[in-house]
PDB file of C-alpha atoms and ligand atoms in Angstrom:
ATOM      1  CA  UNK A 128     -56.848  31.780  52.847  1.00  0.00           C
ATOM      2  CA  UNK A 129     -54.538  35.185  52.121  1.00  0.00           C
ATOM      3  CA  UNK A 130     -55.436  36.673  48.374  1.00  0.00           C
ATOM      4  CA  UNK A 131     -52.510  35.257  47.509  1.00  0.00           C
ATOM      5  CA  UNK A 132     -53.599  31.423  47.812  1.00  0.00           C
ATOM      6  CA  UNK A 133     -56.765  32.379  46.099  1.00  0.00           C
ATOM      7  CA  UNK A 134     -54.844  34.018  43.453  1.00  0.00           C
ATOM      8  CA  UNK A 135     -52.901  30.562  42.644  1.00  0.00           C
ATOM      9  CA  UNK A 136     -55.914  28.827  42.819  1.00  0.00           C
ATOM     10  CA  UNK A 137     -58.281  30.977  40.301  1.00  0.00           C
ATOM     11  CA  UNK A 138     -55.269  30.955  38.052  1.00  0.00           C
ATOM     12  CA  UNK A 139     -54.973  27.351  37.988  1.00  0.00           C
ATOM     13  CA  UNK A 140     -58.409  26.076  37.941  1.00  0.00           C
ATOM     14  CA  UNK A 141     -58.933  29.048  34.767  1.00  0.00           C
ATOM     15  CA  UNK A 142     -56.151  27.256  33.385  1.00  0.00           C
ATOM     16  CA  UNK A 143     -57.248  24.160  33.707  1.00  0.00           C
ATOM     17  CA  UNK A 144     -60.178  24.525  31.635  1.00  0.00           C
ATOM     18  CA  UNK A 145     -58.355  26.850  29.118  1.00  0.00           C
ATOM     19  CA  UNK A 146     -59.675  30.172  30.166  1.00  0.00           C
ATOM     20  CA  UNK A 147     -57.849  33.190  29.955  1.00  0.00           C
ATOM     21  CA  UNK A 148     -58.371  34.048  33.807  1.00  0.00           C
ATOM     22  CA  UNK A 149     -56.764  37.962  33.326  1.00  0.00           C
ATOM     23  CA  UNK A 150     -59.685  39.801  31.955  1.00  0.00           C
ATOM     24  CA  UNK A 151     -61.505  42.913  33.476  1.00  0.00           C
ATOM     25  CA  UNK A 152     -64.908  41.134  34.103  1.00  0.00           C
ATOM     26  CA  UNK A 153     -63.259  37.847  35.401  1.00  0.00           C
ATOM     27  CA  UNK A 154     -61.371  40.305  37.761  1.00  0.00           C
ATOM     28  CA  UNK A 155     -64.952  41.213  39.044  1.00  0.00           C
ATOM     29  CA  UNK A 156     -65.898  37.839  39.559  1.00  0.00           C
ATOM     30  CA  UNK A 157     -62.314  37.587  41.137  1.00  0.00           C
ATOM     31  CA  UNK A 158     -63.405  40.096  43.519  1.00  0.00           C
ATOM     32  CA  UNK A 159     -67.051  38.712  44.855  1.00  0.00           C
ATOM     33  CA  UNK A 160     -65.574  35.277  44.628  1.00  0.00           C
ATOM     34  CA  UNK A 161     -62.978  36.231  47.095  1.00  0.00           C
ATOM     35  CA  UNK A 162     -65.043  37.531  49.282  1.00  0.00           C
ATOM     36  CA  UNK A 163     -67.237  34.916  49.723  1.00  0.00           C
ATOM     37  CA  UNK A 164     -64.566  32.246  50.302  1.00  0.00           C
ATOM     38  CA  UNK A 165     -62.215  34.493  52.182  1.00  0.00           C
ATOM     39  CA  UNK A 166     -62.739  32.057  55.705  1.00  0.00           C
ATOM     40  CA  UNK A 167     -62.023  28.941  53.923  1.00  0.00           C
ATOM     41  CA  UNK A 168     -58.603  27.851  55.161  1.00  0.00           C
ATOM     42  CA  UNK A 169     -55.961  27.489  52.359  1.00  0.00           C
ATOM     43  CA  UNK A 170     -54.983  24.081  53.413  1.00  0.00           C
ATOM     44  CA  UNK A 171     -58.534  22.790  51.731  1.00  0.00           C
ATOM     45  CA  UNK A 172     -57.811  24.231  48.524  1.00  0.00           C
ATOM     46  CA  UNK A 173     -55.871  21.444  47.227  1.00  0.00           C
ATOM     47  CA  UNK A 174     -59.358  19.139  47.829  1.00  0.00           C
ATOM     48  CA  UNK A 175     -61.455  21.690  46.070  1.00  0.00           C
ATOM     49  CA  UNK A 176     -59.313  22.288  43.423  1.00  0.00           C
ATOM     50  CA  UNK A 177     -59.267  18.645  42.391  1.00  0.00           C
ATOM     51  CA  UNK A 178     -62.740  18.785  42.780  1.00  0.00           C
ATOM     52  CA  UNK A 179     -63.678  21.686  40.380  1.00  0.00           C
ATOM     53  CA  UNK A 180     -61.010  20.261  38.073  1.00  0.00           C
ATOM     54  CA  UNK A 181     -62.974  16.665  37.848  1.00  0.00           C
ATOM     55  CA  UNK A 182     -65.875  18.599  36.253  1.00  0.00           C
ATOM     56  CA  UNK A 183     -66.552  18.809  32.800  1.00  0.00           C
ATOM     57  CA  UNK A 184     -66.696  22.791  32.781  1.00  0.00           C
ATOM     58  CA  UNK A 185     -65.716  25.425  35.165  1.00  0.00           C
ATOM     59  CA  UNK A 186     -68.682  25.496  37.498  1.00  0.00           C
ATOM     60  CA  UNK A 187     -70.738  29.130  36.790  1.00  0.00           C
ATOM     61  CA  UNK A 188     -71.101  29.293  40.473  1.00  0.00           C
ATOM     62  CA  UNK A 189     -67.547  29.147  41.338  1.00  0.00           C
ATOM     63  CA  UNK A 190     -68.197  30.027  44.945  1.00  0.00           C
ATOM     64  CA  UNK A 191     -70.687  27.696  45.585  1.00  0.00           C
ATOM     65  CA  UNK A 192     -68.511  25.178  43.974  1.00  0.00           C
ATOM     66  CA  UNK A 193     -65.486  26.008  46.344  1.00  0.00           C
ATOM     67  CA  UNK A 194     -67.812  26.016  49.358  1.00  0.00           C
ATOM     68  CA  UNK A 195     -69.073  22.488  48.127  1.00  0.00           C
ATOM     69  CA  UNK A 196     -65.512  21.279  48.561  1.00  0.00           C
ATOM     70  CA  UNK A 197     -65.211  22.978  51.667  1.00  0.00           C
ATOM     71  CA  UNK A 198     -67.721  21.326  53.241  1.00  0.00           C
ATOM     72  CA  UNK A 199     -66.420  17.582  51.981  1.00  0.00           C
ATOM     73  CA  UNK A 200     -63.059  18.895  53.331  1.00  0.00           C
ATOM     74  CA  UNK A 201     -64.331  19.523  56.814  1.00  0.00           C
ATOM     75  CA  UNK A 202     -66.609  16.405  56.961  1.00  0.00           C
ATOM     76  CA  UNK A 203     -63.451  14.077  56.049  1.00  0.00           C
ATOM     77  CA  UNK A 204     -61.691  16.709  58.315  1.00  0.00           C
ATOM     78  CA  UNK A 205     -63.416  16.537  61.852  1.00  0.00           C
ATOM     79  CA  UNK A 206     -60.520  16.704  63.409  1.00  0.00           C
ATOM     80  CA  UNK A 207     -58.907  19.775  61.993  1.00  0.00           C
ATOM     81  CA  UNK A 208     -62.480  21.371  61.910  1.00  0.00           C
ATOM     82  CA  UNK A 209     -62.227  21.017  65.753  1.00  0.00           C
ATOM     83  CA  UNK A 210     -59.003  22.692  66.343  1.00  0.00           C
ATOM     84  CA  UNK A 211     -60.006  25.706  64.218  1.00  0.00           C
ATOM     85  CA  UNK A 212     -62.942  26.191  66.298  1.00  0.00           C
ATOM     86  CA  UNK A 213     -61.815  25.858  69.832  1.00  0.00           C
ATOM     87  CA  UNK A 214     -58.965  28.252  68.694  1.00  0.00           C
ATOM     88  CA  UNK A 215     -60.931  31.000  66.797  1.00  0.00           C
ATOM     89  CA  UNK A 216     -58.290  29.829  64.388  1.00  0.00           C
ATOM     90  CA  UNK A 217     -57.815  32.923  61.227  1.00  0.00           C
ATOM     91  CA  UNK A 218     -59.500  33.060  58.236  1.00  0.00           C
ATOM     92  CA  UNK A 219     -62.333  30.917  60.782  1.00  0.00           C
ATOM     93  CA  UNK A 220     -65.341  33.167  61.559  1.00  0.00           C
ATOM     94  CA  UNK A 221     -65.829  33.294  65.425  1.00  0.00           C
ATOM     95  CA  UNK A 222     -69.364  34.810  65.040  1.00  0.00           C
ATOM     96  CA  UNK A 223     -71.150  31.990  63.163  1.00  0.00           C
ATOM     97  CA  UNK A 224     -71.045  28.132  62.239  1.00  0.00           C
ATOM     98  CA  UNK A 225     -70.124  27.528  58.746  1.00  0.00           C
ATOM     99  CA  UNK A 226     -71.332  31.397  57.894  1.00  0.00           C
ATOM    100  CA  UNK A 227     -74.918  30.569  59.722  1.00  0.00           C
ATOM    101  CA  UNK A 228     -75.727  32.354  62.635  1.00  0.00           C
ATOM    102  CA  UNK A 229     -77.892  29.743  64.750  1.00  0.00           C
ATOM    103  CA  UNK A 230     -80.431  31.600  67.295  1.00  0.00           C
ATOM    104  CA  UNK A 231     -83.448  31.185  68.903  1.00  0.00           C
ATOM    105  CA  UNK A 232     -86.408  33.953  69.312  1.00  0.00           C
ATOM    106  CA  UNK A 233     -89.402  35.723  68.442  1.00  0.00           C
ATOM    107  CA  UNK A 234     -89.213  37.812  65.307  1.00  0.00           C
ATOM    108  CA  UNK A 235     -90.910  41.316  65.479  1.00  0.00           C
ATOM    109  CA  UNK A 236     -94.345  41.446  64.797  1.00  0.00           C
ATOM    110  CA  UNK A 237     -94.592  37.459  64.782  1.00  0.00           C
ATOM    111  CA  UNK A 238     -97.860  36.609  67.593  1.00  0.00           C
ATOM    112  CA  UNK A 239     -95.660  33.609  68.621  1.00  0.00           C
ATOM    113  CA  UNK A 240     -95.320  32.911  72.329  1.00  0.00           C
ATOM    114  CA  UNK A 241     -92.564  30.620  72.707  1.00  0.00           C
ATOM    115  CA  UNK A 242     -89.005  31.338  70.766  1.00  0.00           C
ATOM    116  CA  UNK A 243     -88.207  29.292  68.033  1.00  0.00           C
ATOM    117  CA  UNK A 244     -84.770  28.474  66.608  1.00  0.00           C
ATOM    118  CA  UNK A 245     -83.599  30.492  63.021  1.00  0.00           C
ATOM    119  CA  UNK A 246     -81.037  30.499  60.909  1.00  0.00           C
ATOM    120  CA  UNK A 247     -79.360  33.486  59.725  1.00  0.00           C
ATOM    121  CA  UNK A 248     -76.716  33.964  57.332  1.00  0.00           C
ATOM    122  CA  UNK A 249     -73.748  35.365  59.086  1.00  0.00           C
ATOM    123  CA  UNK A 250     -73.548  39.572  58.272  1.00  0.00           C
ATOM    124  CA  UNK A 251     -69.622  39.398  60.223  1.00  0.00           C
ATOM    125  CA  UNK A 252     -68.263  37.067  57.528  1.00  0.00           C
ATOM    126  CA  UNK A 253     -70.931  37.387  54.784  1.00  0.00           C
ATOM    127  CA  UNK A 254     -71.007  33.297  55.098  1.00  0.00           C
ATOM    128  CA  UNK A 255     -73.832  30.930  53.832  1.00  0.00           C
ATOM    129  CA  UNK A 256     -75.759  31.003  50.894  1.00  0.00           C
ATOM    130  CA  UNK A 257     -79.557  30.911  49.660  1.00  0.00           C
ATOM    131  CA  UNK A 258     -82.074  33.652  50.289  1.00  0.00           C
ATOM    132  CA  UNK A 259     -82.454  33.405  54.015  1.00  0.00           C
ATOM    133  CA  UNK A 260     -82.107  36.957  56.449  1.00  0.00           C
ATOM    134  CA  UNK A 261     -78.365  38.437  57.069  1.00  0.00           C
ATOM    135  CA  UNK A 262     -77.961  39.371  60.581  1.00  0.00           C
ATOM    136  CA  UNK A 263     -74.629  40.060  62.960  1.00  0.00           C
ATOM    137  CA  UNK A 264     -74.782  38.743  66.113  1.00  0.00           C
ATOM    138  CA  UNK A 265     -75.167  41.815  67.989  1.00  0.00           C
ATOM    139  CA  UNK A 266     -77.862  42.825  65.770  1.00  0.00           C
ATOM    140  CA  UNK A 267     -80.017  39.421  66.911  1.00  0.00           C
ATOM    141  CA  UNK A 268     -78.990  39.665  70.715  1.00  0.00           C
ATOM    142  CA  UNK A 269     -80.584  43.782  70.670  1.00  0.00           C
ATOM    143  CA  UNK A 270     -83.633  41.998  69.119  1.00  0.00           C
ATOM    144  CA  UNK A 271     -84.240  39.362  71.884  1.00  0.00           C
ATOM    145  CA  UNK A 272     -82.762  36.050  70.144  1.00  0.00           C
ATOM    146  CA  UNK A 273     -80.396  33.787  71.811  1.00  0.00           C
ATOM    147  CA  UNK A 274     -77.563  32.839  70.065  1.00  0.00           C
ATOM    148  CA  UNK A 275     -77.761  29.130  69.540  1.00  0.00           C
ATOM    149  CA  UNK A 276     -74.218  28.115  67.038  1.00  0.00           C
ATOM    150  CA  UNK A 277     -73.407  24.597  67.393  1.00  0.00           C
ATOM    151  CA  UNK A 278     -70.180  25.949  68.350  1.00  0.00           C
ATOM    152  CA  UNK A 279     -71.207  27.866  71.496  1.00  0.00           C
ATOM    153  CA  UNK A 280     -73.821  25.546  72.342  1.00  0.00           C
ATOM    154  CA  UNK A 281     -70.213  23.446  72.933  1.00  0.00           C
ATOM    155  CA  UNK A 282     -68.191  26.076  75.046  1.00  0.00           C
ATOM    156  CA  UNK A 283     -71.026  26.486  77.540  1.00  0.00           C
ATOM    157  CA  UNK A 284     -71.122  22.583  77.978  1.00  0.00           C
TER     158      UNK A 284
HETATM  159 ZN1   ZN B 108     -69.360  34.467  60.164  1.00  0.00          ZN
END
């Protein structure tokens, strides 16, 4: 989505709930918001927005709340999730899967033998949530691990 469509949005769900959405710390929050929801295409705002607007409150989390809807928009969306991968469609991140970097390897120091799979959150798009590692995919290639995404698992098939 451009900063405009997220602009619209944060004005209207604010609205919705009867919050002045102009202030200087809510233009913070405007900021990191927008960066973590930058990928999602504007087309599944409409979705999300009707979902935030169902809730009693404005959600605290607002990002996690807008990636929530995301991902109901994309599983009643398999077809349009489709297209935007097999065309590295904008606003989609071609490095990771849903802002997870999927590989397989041995970490540094670990005494495994064998590589085993890990997910990363994605350090091109700053995707993903939760307190798991950030790592690029050039970063995990130089460090032995095999990129494993869902989505190039499907290319090379
Ligand atoms: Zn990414």
């Amino acid at each position: 989505m451009t900063d405009n469509d997220f602009a619209r949005f944060w004005t209207d769900i604010h609205s919705t709930f009867g919050i002045d959405s102009g202030t200087k710390i809510k233009l913070a929050a405007y900021n990191r918001t927008f960066e973590k929801v930058e990928h999602v295409p504007a087309e599944a705002l409409k979705l999300i927005q009707s979902r935030i607007e169902d809730l009693d409150t404005l959600p605290r989390n607002l990002s996690k709340a807008i990636l929530n809807g995301w991902y109901e928009w994309k599983s009643r969306n398999p077809d349009r999730l489709r297209a935007e991968q097999e065309s590295g469609a904008k606003g989609g991140c071609p490095n990771c899967h849903d802002g997870y970097i999927w590989a397989k390897g041995i970490p540094f120091g670990s005494k495994l033998v064998t590589p085993n799979p890990y997910v990363f959150r994605c350090g091109h798009c700053g995707g993903g949530e939760g307190a798991i590692p950030k790592a690029t995919r050039e970063g995990l290639e130089a460090a032995g691990y095999i990129i494993t995404n869902p989505a190039y698992v499907k290319e090379a098939a």
